Amino acid sequence: NLLQRHGSELDPHKLEVLLALADNNSDGKICYQDFVNLMSNKRSNSFRQAILQGNRRLCSKALLEESGLSLSQRLIRHVAYETLPREIDRKWYYDSYTCCPPPWFMIAITIVEVAFFLYNGVVLDRFVLQVTHPLYLKNSLVYHPQLRAQAWRYLTYIFMHAGIEHLGLNVALQLLVGVPLEMVHGAARIGFVYIAGVIAGSLAVSVADMTAPVVGSSGGVYALISAHLANIVMNWSGMKCQFKLLRMALALICMSFEFGRAVWLRFHPSAYPPCPHPSFVAHLGGVLVGITLGVVILRNYEQRLQDQSLWWIFIFIYVVFVLFAIFWNVFAYNLLDLKLPPPP
């Protein structure tokens, strides 16, 4: 009623933004919580500027109906429909994205992972199942239970992969999923999910699979993919990406294949007993980060995370887990009198 009464005093673009933001679930009605959210201005600065300055150029038709787009515009539109469930967010992203900065985080970390793999392949003269080489675990980047006091290993293990079959699938998944997510949500948010998954993965191994080393970026990759898939399921009706059911099934098959390979390798007789092959538990740590912290980030495009109660709940849980794992690594290994494999 307020918008109808005073709509003539507003710029048409402002009016359309206000209506779209207020009707949060696109049902043609404004519920009380939608009204409170709009009046309390929970959106970030970009949305405030759009409302205050009227520089938002929303068109009445959907993005998919627009024609005459260039290749780069079609790519941006494709990314918007791949990652965002609301048309208002898709239009805002399409109009405001400038590719500055580009999705540098996922590209940079992929290049570094490939470079380390090629270097190790040349040094070890092996590219398939590098992990079976007797000198593989001597690398200072691999997490090894005997060297768990070297804190950098909880992160740097992502630059070491079991073989080209391990690296190839991880690189493909993190580029196909991670780059579009970074284009939409930015390097800071996606990098946080990725690194949180990596650290949670190595700490989960140190707690649940205490005698095994860890290699590969699967913790970070699984965090991103799990968050993306969970976001699609939770916003199924709003996600307009093509063949979403088929593509979800394909992603789950790829994840299951990679996880099955990791489980098989873990229990396969080691080439250098008594040290076992790398653990698969890091995958599970990444999944847990993805369906908690990752989902909160992906569901709150252009909104301040500090305003979301779930964000603080999951941050608290994550910090408690990290502290528990640190104390576990300091005290539990000695209290349990665990027989660890010899240092490499």
PDB file of N, CA, C and O in Angstrom, residues 90-145:
ATOM      1  N   ARG A  90      20.164 -12.684  -9.453  1.00  0.00           N
ATOM      2  CA  ARG A  90      20.782 -12.969 -10.750  1.00  0.00           C
ATOM      3  C   ARG A  90      20.898 -11.690 -11.582  1.00  0.00           C
ATOM      4  O   ARG A  90      21.923 -11.441 -12.224  1.00  0.00           O
ATOM      5  N   LYS A  91      19.846 -10.862 -11.573  1.00  0.00           N
ATOM      6  CA  LYS A  91      19.888  -9.616 -12.334  1.00  0.00           C
ATOM      7  C   LYS A  91      20.913  -8.648 -11.750  1.00  0.00           C
ATOM      8  O   LYS A  91      21.644  -7.976 -12.488  1.00  0.00           O
ATOM      9  N   TRP A  92      20.942  -8.584 -10.429  1.00  0.00           N
ATOM     10  CA  TRP A  92      21.926  -7.704  -9.796  1.00  0.00           C
ATOM     11  C   TRP A  92      23.346  -8.142 -10.139  1.00  0.00           C
ATOM     12  O   TRP A  92      24.196  -7.319 -10.499  1.00  0.00           O
ATOM     13  N   TYR A  93      23.620  -9.433 -10.055  1.00  0.00           N
ATOM     14  CA  TYR A  93      24.957  -9.930 -10.366  1.00  0.00           C
ATOM     15  C   TYR A  93      25.302  -9.680 -11.832  1.00  0.00           C
ATOM     16  O   TYR A  93      26.408  -9.231 -12.161  1.00  0.00           O
ATOM     17  N   TYR A  94      24.345  -9.949 -12.723  1.00  0.00           N
ATOM     18  CA  TYR A  94      24.584  -9.779 -14.159  1.00  0.00           C
ATOM     19  C   TYR A  94      24.927  -8.327 -14.488  1.00  0.00           C
ATOM     20  O   TYR A  94      25.826  -8.063 -15.287  1.00  0.00           O
ATOM     21  N   ASP A  95      24.241  -7.382 -13.871  1.00  0.00           N
ATOM     22  CA  ASP A  95      24.465  -5.974 -14.162  1.00  0.00           C
ATOM     23  C   ASP A  95      25.726  -5.433 -13.498  1.00  0.00           C
ATOM     24  O   ASP A  95      26.348  -4.497 -14.006  1.00  0.00           O
ATOM     25  N   SER A  96      26.103  -5.981 -12.349  1.00  0.00           N
ATOM     26  CA  SER A  96      27.192  -5.380 -11.577  1.00  0.00           C
ATOM     27  C   SER A  96      28.538  -6.073 -11.765  1.00  0.00           C
ATOM     28  O   SER A  96      29.579  -5.511 -11.406  1.00  0.00           O
ATOM     29  N   TYR A  97      28.575  -7.296 -12.337  1.00  0.00           N
ATOM     30  CA  TYR A  97      29.842  -8.023 -12.434  1.00  0.00           C
ATOM     31  C   TYR A  97      30.753  -7.371 -13.475  1.00  0.00           C
ATOM     32  O   TYR A  97      30.336  -7.097 -14.603  1.00  0.00           O
ATOM     33  N   THR A  98      31.993  -7.140 -13.098  1.00  0.00           N
ATOM     34  CA  THR A  98      32.952  -6.471 -13.987  1.00  0.00           C
ATOM     35  C   THR A  98      34.214  -7.299 -14.244  1.00  0.00           C
ATOM     36  O   THR A  98      35.107  -6.827 -14.942  1.00  0.00           O
ATOM     37  N   CYS A  99      34.308  -8.480 -13.658  1.00  0.00           N
ATOM     38  CA  CYS A  99      35.504  -9.333 -13.779  1.00  0.00           C
ATOM     39  C   CYS A  99      36.744  -8.643 -13.221  1.00  0.00           C
ATOM     40  O   CYS A  99      37.864  -8.914 -13.650  1.00  0.00           O
ATOM     41  N   CYS A 100      36.544  -7.747 -12.292  1.00  0.00           N
ATOM     42  CA  CYS A 100      37.664  -7.064 -11.647  1.00  0.00           C
ATOM     43  C   CYS A 100      37.423  -7.046 -10.133  1.00  0.00           C
ATOM     44  O   CYS A 100      36.571  -6.289  -9.660  1.00  0.00           O
ATOM     45  N   PRO A 101      38.102  -7.877  -9.369  1.00  0.00           N
ATOM     46  CA  PRO A 101      39.157  -8.787  -9.818  1.00  0.00           C
ATOM     47  C   PRO A 101      38.595 -10.074 -10.412  1.00  0.00           C
ATOM     48  O   PRO A 101      37.454 -10.442 -10.130  1.00  0.00           O
ATOM     49  N   PRO A 102      39.380 -10.770 -11.227  1.00  0.00           N
ATOM     50  CA  PRO A 102      38.949 -12.068 -11.764  1.00  0.00           C
ATOM     51  C   PRO A 102      38.974 -13.133 -10.679  1.00  0.00           C
ATOM     52  O   PRO A 102      39.463 -12.881  -9.568  1.00  0.00           O
ATOM     53  N   PRO A 103      38.450 -14.331 -10.947  1.00  0.00           N
ATOM     54  CA  PRO A 103      38.483 -15.412  -9.949  1.00  0.00           C
ATOM     55  C   PRO A 103      39.894 -15.974  -9.787  1.00  0.00           C
ATOM     56  O   PRO A 103      40.197 -17.087 -10.210  1.00  0.00           O
ATOM     57  N   TRP A 104      40.736 -15.190  -9.134  1.00  0.00           N
ATOM     58  CA  TRP A 104      42.163 -15.511  -9.082  1.00  0.00           C
ATOM     59  C   TRP A 104      42.487 -16.624  -8.093  1.00  0.00           C
ATOM     60  O   TRP A 104      43.457 -17.383  -8.302  1.00  0.00           O
ATOM     61  N   PHE A 105      41.713 -16.763  -7.014  1.00  0.00           N
ATOM     62  CA  PHE A 105      42.101 -17.702  -5.963  1.00  0.00           C
ATOM     63  C   PHE A 105      42.100 -19.143  -6.474  1.00  0.00           C
ATOM     64  O   PHE A 105      43.099 -19.863  -6.332  1.00  0.00           O
ATOM     65  N   MET A 106      40.975 -19.581  -7.052  1.00  0.00           N
ATOM     66  CA  MET A 106      40.891 -20.959  -7.501  1.00  0.00           C
ATOM     67  C   MET A 106      41.879 -21.234  -8.631  1.00  0.00           C
ATOM     68  O   MET A 106      42.471 -22.319  -8.698  1.00  0.00           O
ATOM     69  N   ILE A 107      42.078 -20.268  -9.517  1.00  0.00           N
ATOM     70  CA  ILE A 107      43.018 -20.455 -10.623  1.00  0.00           C
ATOM     71  C   ILE A 107      44.446 -20.541 -10.096  1.00  0.00           C
ATOM     72  O   ILE A 107      45.224 -21.418 -10.495  1.00  0.00           O
ATOM     73  N   ALA A 108      44.789 -19.649  -9.160  1.00  0.00           N
ATOM     74  CA  ALA A 108      46.151 -19.636  -8.616  1.00  0.00           C
ATOM     75  C   ALA A 108      46.462 -20.920  -7.858  1.00  0.00           C
ATOM     76  O   ALA A 108      47.537 -21.513  -8.034  1.00  0.00           O
ATOM     77  N   ILE A 109      45.530 -21.354  -7.016  1.00  0.00           N
ATOM     78  CA  ILE A 109      45.812 -22.545  -6.215  1.00  0.00           C
ATOM     79  C   ILE A 109      45.871 -23.791  -7.089  1.00  0.00           C
ATOM     80  O   ILE A 109      46.631 -24.725  -6.827  1.00  0.00           O
ATOM     81  N   THR A 110      45.106 -23.803  -8.191  1.00  0.00           N
ATOM     82  CA  THR A 110      45.170 -24.922  -9.132  1.00  0.00           C
ATOM     83  C   THR A 110      46.519 -24.955  -9.836  1.00  0.00           C
ATOM     84  O   THR A 110      47.124 -26.023  -9.992  1.00  0.00           O
ATOM     85  N   ILE A 111      47.003 -23.790 -10.264  1.00  0.00           N
ATOM     86  CA  ILE A 111      48.309 -23.722 -10.933  1.00  0.00           C
ATOM     87  C   ILE A 111      49.418 -24.202 -10.004  1.00  0.00           C
ATOM     88  O   ILE A 111      50.310 -24.961 -10.417  1.00  0.00           O
ATOM     89  N   VAL A 112      49.359 -23.790  -8.741  1.00  0.00           N
ATOM     90  CA  VAL A 112      50.389 -24.206  -7.780  1.00  0.00           C
ATOM     91  C   VAL A 112      50.332 -25.718  -7.555  1.00  0.00           C
ATOM     92  O   VAL A 112      51.378 -26.391  -7.508  1.00  0.00           O
ATOM     93  N   GLU A 113      49.135 -26.272  -7.431  1.00  0.00           N
ATOM     94  CA  GLU A 113      48.996 -27.719  -7.235  1.00  0.00           C
ATOM     95  C   GLU A 113      49.558 -28.498  -8.423  1.00  0.00           C
ATOM     96  O   GLU A 113      50.272 -29.497  -8.248  1.00  0.00           O
ATOM     97  N   VAL A 114      49.243 -28.051  -9.629  1.00  0.00           N
ATOM     98  CA  VAL A 114      49.751 -28.724 -10.830  1.00  0.00           C
ATOM     99  C   VAL A 114      51.266 -28.592 -10.917  1.00  0.00           C
ATOM    100  O   VAL A 114      51.970 -29.557 -11.266  1.00  0.00           O
ATOM    101  N   ALA A 115      51.794 -27.418 -10.578  1.00  0.00           N
ATOM    102  CA  ALA A 115      53.242 -27.204 -10.638  1.00  0.00           C
ATOM    103  C   ALA A 115      53.975 -28.123  -9.662  1.00  0.00           C
ATOM    104  O   ALA A 115      54.998 -28.739 -10.024  1.00  0.00           O
ATOM    105  N   PHE A 116      53.488 -28.244  -8.437  1.00  0.00           N
ATOM    106  CA  PHE A 116      54.122 -29.138  -7.469  1.00  0.00           C
ATOM    107  C   PHE A 116      54.042 -30.590  -7.934  1.00  0.00           C
ATOM    108  O   PHE A 116      54.992 -31.364  -7.748  1.00  0.00           O
ATOM    109  N   PHE A 117      52.900 -30.963  -8.515  1.00  0.00           N
ATOM    110  CA  PHE A 117      52.756 -32.341  -8.978  1.00  0.00           C
ATOM    111  C   PHE A 117      53.758 -32.648 -10.100  1.00  0.00           C
ATOM    112  O   PHE A 117      54.400 -33.711 -10.099  1.00  0.00           O
ATOM    113  N   LEU A 118      53.889 -31.735 -11.054  1.00  0.00           N
ATOM    114  CA  LEU A 118      54.832 -31.963 -12.152  1.00  0.00           C
ATOM    115  C   LEU A 118      56.266 -32.015 -11.638  1.00  0.00           C
ATOM    116  O   LEU A 118      57.080 -32.842 -12.091  1.00  0.00           O
ATOM    117  N   TYR A 119      56.586 -31.152 -10.687  1.00  0.00           N
ATOM    118  CA  TYR A 119      57.934 -31.168 -10.106  1.00  0.00           C
ATOM    119  C   TYR A 119      58.213 -32.505  -9.427  1.00  0.00           C
ATOM    120  O   TYR A 119      59.275 -33.116  -9.642  1.00  0.00           O
ATOM    121  N   ASN A 120      57.259 -32.967  -8.619  1.00  0.00           N
ATOM    122  CA  ASN A 120      57.451 -34.251  -7.946  1.00  0.00           C
ATOM    123  C   ASN A 120      57.495 -35.402  -8.945  1.00  0.00           C
ATOM    124  O   ASN A 120      58.219 -36.380  -8.738  1.00  0.00           O
ATOM    125  N   GLY A 121      56.699 -35.287 -10.011  1.00  0.00           N
ATOM    126  CA  GLY A 121      56.738 -36.323 -11.027  1.00  0.00           C
ATOM    127  C   GLY A 121      58.094 -36.455 -11.673  1.00  0.00           C
ATOM    128  O   GLY A 121      58.573 -37.567 -11.941  1.00  0.00           O
ATOM    129  N   VAL A 122      58.751 -35.320 -11.917  1.00  0.00           N
ATOM    130  CA  VAL A 122      60.092 -35.344 -12.510  1.00  0.00           C
ATOM    131  C   VAL A 122      61.112 -35.881 -11.513  1.00  0.00           C
ATOM    132  O   VAL A 122      61.974 -36.707 -11.853  1.00  0.00           O
ATOM    133  N   VAL A 123      61.005 -35.417 -10.250  1.00  0.00           N
ATOM    134  CA  VAL A 123      61.966 -35.848  -9.224  1.00  0.00           C
ATOM    135  C   VAL A 123      61.837 -37.347  -8.946  1.00  0.00           C
ATOM    136  O   VAL A 123      62.851 -38.063  -8.834  1.00  0.00           O
ATOM    137  N   LEU A 124      60.591 -37.826  -8.821  1.00  0.00           N
ATOM    138  CA  LEU A 124      60.364 -39.237  -8.495  1.00  0.00           C
ATOM    139  C   LEU A 124      60.329 -40.129  -9.737  1.00  0.00           C
ATOM    140  O   LEU A 124      60.311 -41.358  -9.597  1.00  0.00           O
ATOM    141  N   ASP A 125      60.304 -39.498 -10.918  1.00  0.00           N
ATOM    142  CA  ASP A 125      60.179 -40.232 -12.179  1.00  0.00           C
ATOM    143  C   ASP A 125      58.926 -41.114 -12.174  1.00  0.00           C
ATOM    144  O   ASP A 125      58.949 -42.258 -12.614  1.00  0.00           O
ATOM    145  N   ARG A 126      57.847 -40.530 -11.656  1.00  0.00           N
ATOM    146  CA  ARG A 126      56.579 -41.278 -11.594  1.00  0.00           C
ATOM    147  C   ARG A 126      55.422 -40.272 -11.534  1.00  0.00           C
ATOM    148  O   ARG A 126      55.472 -39.321 -10.766  1.00  0.00           O
ATOM    149  N   PHE A 127      54.393 -40.523 -12.357  1.00  0.00           N
ATOM    150  CA  PHE A 127      53.229 -39.639 -12.381  1.00  0.00           C
ATOM    151  C   PHE A 127      51.948 -40.354 -11.970  1.00  0.00           C
ATOM    152  O   PHE A 127      51.008 -39.703 -11.521  1.00  0.00           O
ATOM    153  N   VAL A 128      51.887 -41.659 -12.130  1.00  0.00           N
ATOM    154  CA  VAL A 128      50.730 -42.449 -11.697  1.00  0.00           C
ATOM    155  C   VAL A 128      51.054 -43.090 -10.358  1.00  0.00           C
ATOM    156  O   VAL A 128      52.115 -43.704 -10.188  1.00  0.00           O
ATOM    157  N   LEU A 129      50.137 -42.923  -9.382  1.00  0.00           N
ATOM    158  CA  LEU A 129      50.334 -43.456  -8.030  1.00  0.00           C
ATOM    159  C   LEU A 129      51.709 -43.076  -7.472  1.00  0.00           C
ATOM    160  O   LEU A 129      52.491 -43.913  -7.031  1.00  0.00           O
ATOM    161  N   GLN A 130      51.986 -41.767  -7.477  1.00  0.00           N
ATOM    162  CA  GLN A 130      53.239 -41.279  -6.906  1.00  0.00           C
ATOM    163  C   GLN A 130      53.392 -41.696  -5.444  1.00  0.00           C
ATOM    164  O   GLN A 130      54.504 -41.877  -4.954  1.00  0.00           O
ATOM    165  N   VAL A 131      52.263 -41.851  -4.768  1.00  0.00           N
ATOM    166  CA  VAL A 131      52.289 -42.130  -3.334  1.00  0.00           C
ATOM    167  C   VAL A 131      52.952 -43.465  -3.022  1.00  0.00           C
ATOM    168  O   VAL A 131      53.370 -43.698  -1.880  1.00  0.00           O
ATOM    169  N   THR A 132      53.061 -44.338  -4.015  1.00  0.00           N
ATOM    170  CA  THR A 132      53.697 -45.639  -3.778  1.00  0.00           C
ATOM    171  C   THR A 132      55.221 -45.559  -3.865  1.00  0.00           C
ATOM    172  O   THR A 132      55.903 -46.555  -3.619  1.00  0.00           O
ATOM    173  N   HIS A 133      55.764 -44.414  -4.223  1.00  0.00           N
ATOM    174  CA  HIS A 133      57.218 -44.262  -4.298  1.00  0.00           C
ATOM    175  C   HIS A 133      57.781 -44.147  -2.880  1.00  0.00           C
ATOM    176  O   HIS A 133      57.241 -43.425  -2.043  1.00  0.00           O
ATOM    177  N   PRO A 134      58.865 -44.854  -2.569  1.00  0.00           N
ATOM    178  CA  PRO A 134      59.405 -44.839  -1.200  1.00  0.00           C
ATOM    179  C   PRO A 134      59.875 -43.462  -0.724  1.00  0.00           C
ATOM    180  O   PRO A 134      59.980 -43.225   0.475  1.00  0.00           O
ATOM    181  N   LEU A 135      60.161 -42.539  -1.642  1.00  0.00           N
ATOM    182  CA  LEU A 135      60.627 -41.204  -1.243  1.00  0.00           C
ATOM    183  C   LEU A 135      59.490 -40.186  -1.159  1.00  0.00           C
ATOM    184  O   LEU A 135      59.726 -39.031  -0.808  1.00  0.00           O
ATOM    185  N   TYR A 136      58.273 -40.608  -1.464  1.00  0.00           N
ATOM    186  CA  TYR A 136      57.162 -39.647  -1.561  1.00  0.00           C
ATOM    187  C   TYR A 136      56.910 -38.939  -0.229  1.00  0.00           C
ATOM    188  O   TYR A 136      56.755 -37.722  -0.179  1.00  0.00           O
ATOM    189  N   LEU A 137      56.853 -39.688   0.862  1.00  0.00           N
ATOM    190  CA  LEU A 137      56.510 -39.113   2.159  1.00  0.00           C
ATOM    191  C   LEU A 137      57.627 -38.266   2.761  1.00  0.00           C
ATOM    192  O   LEU A 137      57.429 -37.614   3.775  1.00  0.00           O
ATOM    193  N   LYS A 138      58.797 -38.265   2.147  1.00  0.00           N
ATOM    194  CA  LYS A 138      59.889 -37.439   2.654  1.00  0.00           C
ATOM    195  C   LYS A 138      59.692 -35.964   2.330  1.00  0.00           C
ATOM    196  O   LYS A 138      60.399 -35.101   2.859  1.00  0.00           O
ATOM    197  N   ASN A 139      58.733 -35.672   1.484  1.00  0.00           N
ATOM    198  CA  ASN A 139      58.462 -34.283   1.134  1.00  0.00           C
ATOM    199  C   ASN A 139      57.958 -33.509   2.357  1.00  0.00           C
ATOM    200  O   ASN A 139      57.119 -34.004   3.114  1.00  0.00           O
ATOM    201  N   SER A 140      58.448 -32.306   2.546  1.00  0.00           N
ATOM    202  CA  SER A 140      58.115 -31.525   3.747  1.00  0.00           C
ATOM    203  C   SER A 140      56.713 -30.929   3.714  1.00  0.00           C
ATOM    204  O   SER A 140      56.314 -30.259   4.666  1.00  0.00           O
ATOM    205  N   LEU A 141      55.961 -31.156   2.633  1.00  0.00           N
ATOM    206  CA  LEU A 141      54.602 -30.628   2.547  1.00  0.00           C
ATOM    207  C   LEU A 141      53.552 -31.630   3.013  1.00  0.00           C
ATOM    208  O   LEU A 141      52.441 -31.250   3.382  1.00  0.00           O
ATOM    209  N   VAL A 142      53.872 -32.910   3.011  1.00  0.00           N
ATOM    210  CA  VAL A 142      52.907 -33.964   3.351  1.00  0.00           C
ATOM    211  C   VAL A 142      52.641 -33.961   4.857  1.00  0.00           C
ATOM    212  O   VAL A 142      53.556 -33.800   5.662  1.00  0.00           O
ATOM    213  N   TYR A 143      51.360 -34.137   5.211  1.00  0.00           N
ATOM    214  CA  TYR A 143      51.043 -34.337   6.635  1.00  0.00           C
ATOM    215  C   TYR A 143      51.388 -35.776   7.015  1.00  0.00           C
ATOM    216  O   TYR A 143      50.933 -36.737   6.376  1.00  0.00           O
ATOM    217  N   HIS A 144      52.195 -35.924   8.059  1.00  0.00           N
ATOM    218  CA  HIS A 144      52.563 -37.244   8.572  1.00  0.00           C
ATOM    219  C   HIS A 144      52.330 -37.240  10.079  1.00  0.00           C
ATOM    220  O   HIS A 144      52.686 -36.261  10.765  1.00  0.00           O
ATOM    221  N   PRO A 145      51.722 -38.284  10.642  1.00  0.00           N
ATOM    222  CA  PRO A 145      51.395 -38.261  12.080  1.00  0.00           C
ATOM    223  C   PRO A 145      52.606 -38.089  12.985  1.00  0.00           C
ATOM    224  O   PRO A 145      52.488 -37.497  14.068  1.00  0.00           O
TER     225      PRO A 145
END
